[in-house]
mmCIF file of C-alpha atoms and ligand atoms in Angstrom:
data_model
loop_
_atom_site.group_PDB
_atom_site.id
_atom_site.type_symbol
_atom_site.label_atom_id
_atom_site.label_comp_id
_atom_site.label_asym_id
_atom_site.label_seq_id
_atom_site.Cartn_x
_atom_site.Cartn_y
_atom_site.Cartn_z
ATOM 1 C CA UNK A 1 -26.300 24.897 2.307
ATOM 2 C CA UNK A 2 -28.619 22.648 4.631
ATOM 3 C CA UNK A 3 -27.744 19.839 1.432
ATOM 4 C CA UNK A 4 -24.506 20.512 1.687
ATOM 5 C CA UNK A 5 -24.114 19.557 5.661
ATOM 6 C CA UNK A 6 -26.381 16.750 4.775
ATOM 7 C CA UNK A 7 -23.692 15.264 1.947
ATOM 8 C CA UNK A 8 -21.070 15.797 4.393
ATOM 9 C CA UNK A 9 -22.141 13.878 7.599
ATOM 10 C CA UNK A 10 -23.534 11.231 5.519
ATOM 11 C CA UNK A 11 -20.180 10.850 3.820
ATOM 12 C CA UNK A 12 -18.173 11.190 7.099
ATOM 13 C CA UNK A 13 -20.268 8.804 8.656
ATOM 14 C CA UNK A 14 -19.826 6.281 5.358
ATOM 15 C CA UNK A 15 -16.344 6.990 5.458
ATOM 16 C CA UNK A 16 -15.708 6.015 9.256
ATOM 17 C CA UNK A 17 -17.915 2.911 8.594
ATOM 18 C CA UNK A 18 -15.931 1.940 5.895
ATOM 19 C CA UNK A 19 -12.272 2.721 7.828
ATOM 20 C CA UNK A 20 -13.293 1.990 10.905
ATOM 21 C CA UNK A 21 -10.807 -1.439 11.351
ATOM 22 C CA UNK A 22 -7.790 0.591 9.880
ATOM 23 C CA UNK A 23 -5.342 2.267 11.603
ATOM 24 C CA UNK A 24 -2.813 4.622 10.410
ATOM 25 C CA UNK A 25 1.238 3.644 9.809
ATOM 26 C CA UNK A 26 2.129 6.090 12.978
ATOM 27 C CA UNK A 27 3.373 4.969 16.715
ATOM 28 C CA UNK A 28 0.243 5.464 18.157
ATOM 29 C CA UNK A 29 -1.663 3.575 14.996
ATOM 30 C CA UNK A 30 -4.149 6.827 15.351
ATOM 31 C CA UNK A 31 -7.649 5.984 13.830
ATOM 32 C CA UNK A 32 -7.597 6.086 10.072
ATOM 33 C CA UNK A 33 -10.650 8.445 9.175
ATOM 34 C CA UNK A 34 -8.523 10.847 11.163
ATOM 35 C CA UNK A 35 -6.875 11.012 7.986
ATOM 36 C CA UNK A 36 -9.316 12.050 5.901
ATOM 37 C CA UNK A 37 -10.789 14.316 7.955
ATOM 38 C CA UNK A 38 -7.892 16.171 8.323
ATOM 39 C CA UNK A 39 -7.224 16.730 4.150
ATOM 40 C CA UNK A 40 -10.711 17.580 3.878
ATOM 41 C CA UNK A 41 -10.087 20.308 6.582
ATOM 42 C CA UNK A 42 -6.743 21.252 4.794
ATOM 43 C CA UNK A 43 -9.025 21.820 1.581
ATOM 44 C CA UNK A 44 -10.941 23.947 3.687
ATOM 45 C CA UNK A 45 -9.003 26.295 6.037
ATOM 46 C CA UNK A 46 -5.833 26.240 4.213
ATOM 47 C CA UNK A 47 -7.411 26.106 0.255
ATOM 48 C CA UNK A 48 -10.846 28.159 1.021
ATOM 49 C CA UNK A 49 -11.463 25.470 -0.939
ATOM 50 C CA UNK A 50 -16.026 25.560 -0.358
ATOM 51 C CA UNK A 51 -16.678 23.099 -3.231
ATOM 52 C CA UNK A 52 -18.796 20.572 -1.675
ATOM 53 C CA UNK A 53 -17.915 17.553 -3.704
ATOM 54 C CA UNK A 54 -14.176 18.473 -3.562
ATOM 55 C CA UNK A 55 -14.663 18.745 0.452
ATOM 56 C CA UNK A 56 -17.100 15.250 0.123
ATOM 57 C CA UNK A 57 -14.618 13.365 -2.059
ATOM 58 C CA UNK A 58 -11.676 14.369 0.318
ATOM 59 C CA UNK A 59 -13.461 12.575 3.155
ATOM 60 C CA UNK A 60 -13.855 9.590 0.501
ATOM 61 C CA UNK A 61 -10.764 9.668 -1.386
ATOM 62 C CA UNK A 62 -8.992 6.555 0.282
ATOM 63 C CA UNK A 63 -12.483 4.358 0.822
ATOM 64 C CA UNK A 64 -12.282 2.943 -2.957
ATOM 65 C CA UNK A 65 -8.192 2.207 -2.328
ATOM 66 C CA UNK A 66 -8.279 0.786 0.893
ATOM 67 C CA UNK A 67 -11.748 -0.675 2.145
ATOM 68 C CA UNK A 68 -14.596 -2.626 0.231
ATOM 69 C CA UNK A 69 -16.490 0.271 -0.751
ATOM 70 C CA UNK A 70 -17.444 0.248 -4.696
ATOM 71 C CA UNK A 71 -18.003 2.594 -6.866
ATOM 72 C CA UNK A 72 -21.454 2.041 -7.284
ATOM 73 C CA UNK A 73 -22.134 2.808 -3.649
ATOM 74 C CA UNK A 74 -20.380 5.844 -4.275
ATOM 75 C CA UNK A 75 -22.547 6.690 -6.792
ATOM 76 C CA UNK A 76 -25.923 5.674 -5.299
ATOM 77 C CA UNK A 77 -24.917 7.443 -1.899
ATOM 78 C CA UNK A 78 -22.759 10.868 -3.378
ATOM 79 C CA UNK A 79 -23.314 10.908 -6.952
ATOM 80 C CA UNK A 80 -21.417 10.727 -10.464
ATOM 81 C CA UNK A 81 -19.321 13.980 -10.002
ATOM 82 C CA UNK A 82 -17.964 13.016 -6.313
ATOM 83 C CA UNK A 83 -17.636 9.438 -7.405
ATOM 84 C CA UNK A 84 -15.832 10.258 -10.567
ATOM 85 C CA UNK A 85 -13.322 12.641 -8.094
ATOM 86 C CA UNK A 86 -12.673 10.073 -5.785
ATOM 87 C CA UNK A 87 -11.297 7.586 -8.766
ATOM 88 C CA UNK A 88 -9.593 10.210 -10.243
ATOM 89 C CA UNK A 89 -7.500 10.215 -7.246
ATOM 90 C CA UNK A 90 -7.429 6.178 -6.209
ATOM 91 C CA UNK A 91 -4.409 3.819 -7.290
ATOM 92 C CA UNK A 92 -5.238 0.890 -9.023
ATOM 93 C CA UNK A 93 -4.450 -1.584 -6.408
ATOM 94 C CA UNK A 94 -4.019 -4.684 -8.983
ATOM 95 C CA UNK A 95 -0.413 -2.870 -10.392
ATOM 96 C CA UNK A 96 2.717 -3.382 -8.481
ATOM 97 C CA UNK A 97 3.311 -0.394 -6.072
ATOM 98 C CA UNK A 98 6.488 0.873 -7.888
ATOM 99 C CA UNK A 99 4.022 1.127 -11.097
ATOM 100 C CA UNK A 100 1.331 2.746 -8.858
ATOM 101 C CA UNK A 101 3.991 5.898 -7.823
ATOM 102 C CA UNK A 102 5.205 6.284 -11.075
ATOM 103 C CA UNK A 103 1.722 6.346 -12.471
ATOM 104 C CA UNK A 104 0.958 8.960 -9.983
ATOM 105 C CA UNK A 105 3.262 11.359 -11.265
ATOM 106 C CA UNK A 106 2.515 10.209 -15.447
ATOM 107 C CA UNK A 107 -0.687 11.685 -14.733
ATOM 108 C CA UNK A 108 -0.795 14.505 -12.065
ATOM 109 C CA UNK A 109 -0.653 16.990 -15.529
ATOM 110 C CA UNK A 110 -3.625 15.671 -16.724
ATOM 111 C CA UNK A 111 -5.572 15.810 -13.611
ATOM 112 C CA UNK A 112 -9.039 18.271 -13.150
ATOM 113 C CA UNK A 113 -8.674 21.311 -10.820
ATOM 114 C CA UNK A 114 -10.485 19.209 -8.036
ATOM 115 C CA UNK A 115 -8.640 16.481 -8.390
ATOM 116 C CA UNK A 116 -5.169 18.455 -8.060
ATOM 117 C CA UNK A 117 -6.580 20.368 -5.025
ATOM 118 C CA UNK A 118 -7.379 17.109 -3.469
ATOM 119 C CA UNK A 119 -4.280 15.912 -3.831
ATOM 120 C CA UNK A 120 -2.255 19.042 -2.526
ATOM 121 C CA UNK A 121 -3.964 18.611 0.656
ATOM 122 C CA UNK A 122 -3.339 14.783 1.043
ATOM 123 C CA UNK A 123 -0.024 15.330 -0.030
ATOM 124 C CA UNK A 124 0.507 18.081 2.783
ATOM 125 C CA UNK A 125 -1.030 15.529 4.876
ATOM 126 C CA UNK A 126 0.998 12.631 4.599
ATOM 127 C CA UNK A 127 4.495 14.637 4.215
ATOM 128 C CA UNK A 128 3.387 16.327 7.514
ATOM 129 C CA UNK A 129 2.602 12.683 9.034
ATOM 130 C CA UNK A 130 6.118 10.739 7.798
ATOM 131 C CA UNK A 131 7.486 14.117 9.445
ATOM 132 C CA UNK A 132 5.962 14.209 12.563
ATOM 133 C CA UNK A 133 3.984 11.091 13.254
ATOM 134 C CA UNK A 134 6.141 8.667 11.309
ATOM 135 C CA UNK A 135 5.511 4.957 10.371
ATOM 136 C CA UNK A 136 7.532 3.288 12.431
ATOM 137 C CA UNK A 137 10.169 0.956 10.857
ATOM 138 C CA UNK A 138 10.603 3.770 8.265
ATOM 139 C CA UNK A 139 14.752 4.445 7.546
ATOM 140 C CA UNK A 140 15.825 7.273 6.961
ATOM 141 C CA UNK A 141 16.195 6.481 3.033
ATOM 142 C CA UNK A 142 12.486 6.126 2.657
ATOM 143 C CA UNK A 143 11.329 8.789 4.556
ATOM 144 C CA UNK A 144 13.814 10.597 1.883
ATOM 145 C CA UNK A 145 12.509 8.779 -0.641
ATOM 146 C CA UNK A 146 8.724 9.349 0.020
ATOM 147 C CA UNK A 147 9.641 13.139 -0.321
ATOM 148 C CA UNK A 148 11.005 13.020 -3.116
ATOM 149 C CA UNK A 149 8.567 11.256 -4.970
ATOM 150 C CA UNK A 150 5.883 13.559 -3.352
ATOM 151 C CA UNK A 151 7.835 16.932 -5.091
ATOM 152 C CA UNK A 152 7.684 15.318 -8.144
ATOM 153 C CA UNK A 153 4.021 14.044 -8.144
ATOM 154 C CA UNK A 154 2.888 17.815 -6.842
ATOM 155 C CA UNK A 155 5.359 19.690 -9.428
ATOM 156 C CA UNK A 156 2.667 17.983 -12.285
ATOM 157 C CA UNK A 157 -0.122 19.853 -10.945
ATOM 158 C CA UNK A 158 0.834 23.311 -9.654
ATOM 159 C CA UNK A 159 -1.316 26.393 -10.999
ATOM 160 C CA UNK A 160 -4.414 25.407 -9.303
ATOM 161 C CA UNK A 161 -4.633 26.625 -5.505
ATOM 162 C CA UNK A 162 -1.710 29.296 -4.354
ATOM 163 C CA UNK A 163 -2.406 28.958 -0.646
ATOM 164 C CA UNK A 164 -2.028 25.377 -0.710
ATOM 165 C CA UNK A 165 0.876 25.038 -2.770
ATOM 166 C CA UNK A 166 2.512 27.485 -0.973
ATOM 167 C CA UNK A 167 1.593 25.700 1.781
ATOM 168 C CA UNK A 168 3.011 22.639 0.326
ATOM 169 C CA UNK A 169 6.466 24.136 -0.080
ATOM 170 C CA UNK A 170 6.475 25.612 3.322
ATOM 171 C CA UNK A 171 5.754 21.440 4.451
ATOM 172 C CA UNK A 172 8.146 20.402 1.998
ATOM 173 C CA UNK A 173 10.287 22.775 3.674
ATOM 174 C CA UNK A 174 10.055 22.338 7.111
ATOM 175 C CA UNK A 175 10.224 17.999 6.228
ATOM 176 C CA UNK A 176 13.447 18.046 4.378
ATOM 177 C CA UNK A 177 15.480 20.131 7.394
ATOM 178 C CA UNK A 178 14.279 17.933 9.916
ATOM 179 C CA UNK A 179 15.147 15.021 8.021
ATOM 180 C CA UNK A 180 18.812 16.808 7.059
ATOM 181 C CA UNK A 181 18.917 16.753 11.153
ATOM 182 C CA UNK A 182 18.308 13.540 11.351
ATOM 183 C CA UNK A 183 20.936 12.233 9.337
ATOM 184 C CA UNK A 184 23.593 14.729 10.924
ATOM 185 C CA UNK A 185 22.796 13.464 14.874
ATOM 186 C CA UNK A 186 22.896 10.122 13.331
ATOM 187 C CA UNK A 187 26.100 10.490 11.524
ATOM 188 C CA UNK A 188 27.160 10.200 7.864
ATOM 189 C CA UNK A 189 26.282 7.271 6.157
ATOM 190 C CA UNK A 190 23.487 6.617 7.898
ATOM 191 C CA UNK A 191 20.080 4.814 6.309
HETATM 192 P P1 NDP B 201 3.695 3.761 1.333
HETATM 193 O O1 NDP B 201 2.840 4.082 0.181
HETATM 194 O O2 NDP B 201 3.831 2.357 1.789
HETATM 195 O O3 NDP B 201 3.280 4.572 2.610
HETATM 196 C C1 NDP B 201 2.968 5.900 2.521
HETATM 197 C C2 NDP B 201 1.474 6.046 2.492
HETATM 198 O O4 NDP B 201 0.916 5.471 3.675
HETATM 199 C C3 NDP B 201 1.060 7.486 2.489
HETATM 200 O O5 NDP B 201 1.001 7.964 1.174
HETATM 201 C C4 NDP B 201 -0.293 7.416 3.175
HETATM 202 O O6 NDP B 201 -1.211 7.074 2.145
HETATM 203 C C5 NDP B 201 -0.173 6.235 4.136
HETATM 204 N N1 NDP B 201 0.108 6.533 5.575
HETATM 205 C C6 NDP B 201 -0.476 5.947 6.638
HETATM 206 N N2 NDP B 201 0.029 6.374 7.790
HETATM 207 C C7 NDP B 201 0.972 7.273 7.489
HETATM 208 C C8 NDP B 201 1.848 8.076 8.280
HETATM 209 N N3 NDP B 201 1.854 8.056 9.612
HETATM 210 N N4 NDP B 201 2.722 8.881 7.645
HETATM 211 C C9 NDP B 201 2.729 8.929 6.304
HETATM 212 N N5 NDP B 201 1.927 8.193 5.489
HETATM 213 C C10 NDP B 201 1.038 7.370 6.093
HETATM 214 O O7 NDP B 201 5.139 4.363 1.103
HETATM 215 P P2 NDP B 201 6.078 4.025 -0.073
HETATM 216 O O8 NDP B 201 6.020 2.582 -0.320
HETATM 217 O O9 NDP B 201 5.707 4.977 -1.135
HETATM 218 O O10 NDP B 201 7.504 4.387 0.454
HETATM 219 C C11 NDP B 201 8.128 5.616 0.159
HETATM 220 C C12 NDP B 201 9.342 5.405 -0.698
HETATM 221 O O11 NDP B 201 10.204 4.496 -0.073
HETATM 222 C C13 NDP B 201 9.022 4.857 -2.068
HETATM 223 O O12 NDP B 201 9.358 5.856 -3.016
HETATM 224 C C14 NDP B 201 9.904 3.626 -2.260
HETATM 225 O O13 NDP B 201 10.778 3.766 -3.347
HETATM 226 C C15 NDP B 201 10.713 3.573 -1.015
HETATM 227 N N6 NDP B 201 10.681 2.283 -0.368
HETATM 228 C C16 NDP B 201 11.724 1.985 0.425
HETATM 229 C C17 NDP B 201 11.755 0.817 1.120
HETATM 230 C C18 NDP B 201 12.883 0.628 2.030
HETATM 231 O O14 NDP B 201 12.771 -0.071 2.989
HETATM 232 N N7 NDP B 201 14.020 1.251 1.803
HETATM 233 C C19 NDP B 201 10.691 -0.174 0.997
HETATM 234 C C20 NDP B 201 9.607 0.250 0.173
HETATM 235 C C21 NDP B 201 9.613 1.439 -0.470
HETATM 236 P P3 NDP B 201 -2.783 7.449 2.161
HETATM 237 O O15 NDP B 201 -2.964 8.913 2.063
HETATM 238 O O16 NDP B 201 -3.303 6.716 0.962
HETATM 239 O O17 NDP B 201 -3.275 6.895 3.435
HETATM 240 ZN ZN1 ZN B 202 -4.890 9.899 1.654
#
């Protein structure tokens, strides 16, 4: 226990380092380890997810994708089973992005149990972001778009957590009527 809260402020404290010039895609461009934090507390309260590497490599999962950190100071700081979670879960950032999504959902059947818990709960968190803290610039097609490619990255790699997919669904849910709103106040054909 007193290990575990040691793993976890050292890796919130890495991971706010590492984020710390990056904002998120939202009006307000709200810090980006707010991000994190928040799937890592989705894994927690929503999952009962108490696996401390799966909680540790939730607060780490974008630091290989997005900032400079490598996987060797991964491995030096968390160790080979957190390090090996958080690449299970990164993009490779050197293939086109439309390669990157589709790759996504290739392999979401052949992910481990952590690694489709972790990405439930960023899932959840980014369809509950573009829903209500959106990027701006986003139309209405790729806000559509996003959720659709979401459902079929998550349908890959159910079986593993029933609180958080239903918690998914209820998102899901909740995401596609407002966006069905949207499109009706805006009229028909609109993008
Ligand atoms: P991006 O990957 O560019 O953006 C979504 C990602 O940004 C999330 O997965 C999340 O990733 C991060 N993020 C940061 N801030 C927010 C926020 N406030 N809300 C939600 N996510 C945030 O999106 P895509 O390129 O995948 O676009 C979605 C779809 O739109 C694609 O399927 C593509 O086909 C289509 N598209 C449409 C375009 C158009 O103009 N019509 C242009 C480009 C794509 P993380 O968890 O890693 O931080
Ligand atoms: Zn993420």
């Amino acid at each position: 226990m007193h290990s575990d809260i040691s793993l976890f402020l050292k890796a919130i404290k890495f991971s706010a380092e590492k984020h710390r010039r990056q904002r998120r895609k939202d009006q307000q461009a709200s810090p980006y380890i707010n991000h994190p934090i928040e799937v890592a507390d989705i894994l927690w309260t929503i999952g009962n997810v108490n696996d401390v590497i799966v909680i540790v490599a939730a607060l780490l999962h974008d630091t290989i994708e997005d900032t400079d950190a490598t996987p060797d100071e991964l491995r030096i700081h968390f160790g080979e089973d957190v390090l090996a979670l958080v690449l299970e879960v990164s993009d490779d950032k050197n293939l086109p992005k439309p390669e990157r999504k589709r790759r996504q959902i290739e392999k979401a059947p052949f992910l481990s149990s952590r690694a489709r818990l972790l990405k439930l709960a960023d899932k959840i968190c980014n369809i509950r972001d573009i829903t209500y803290f959106p990027p701006q610039n986003w139309s209405w097609q790729r806000k559509f778009e996003y959720l659709e490619w979401a459902a079929s990255v998550i349908a890959g790699l159910r079986g593993v957590n029933r609180e958080l997919e239903i918690h998914f669904d209820e998102i899901m849910a909740a995401a596609q009527k407002k966006l069905a709103r949207e499109k009706d106040s805006a009229g028909h054909g609109h993008r």
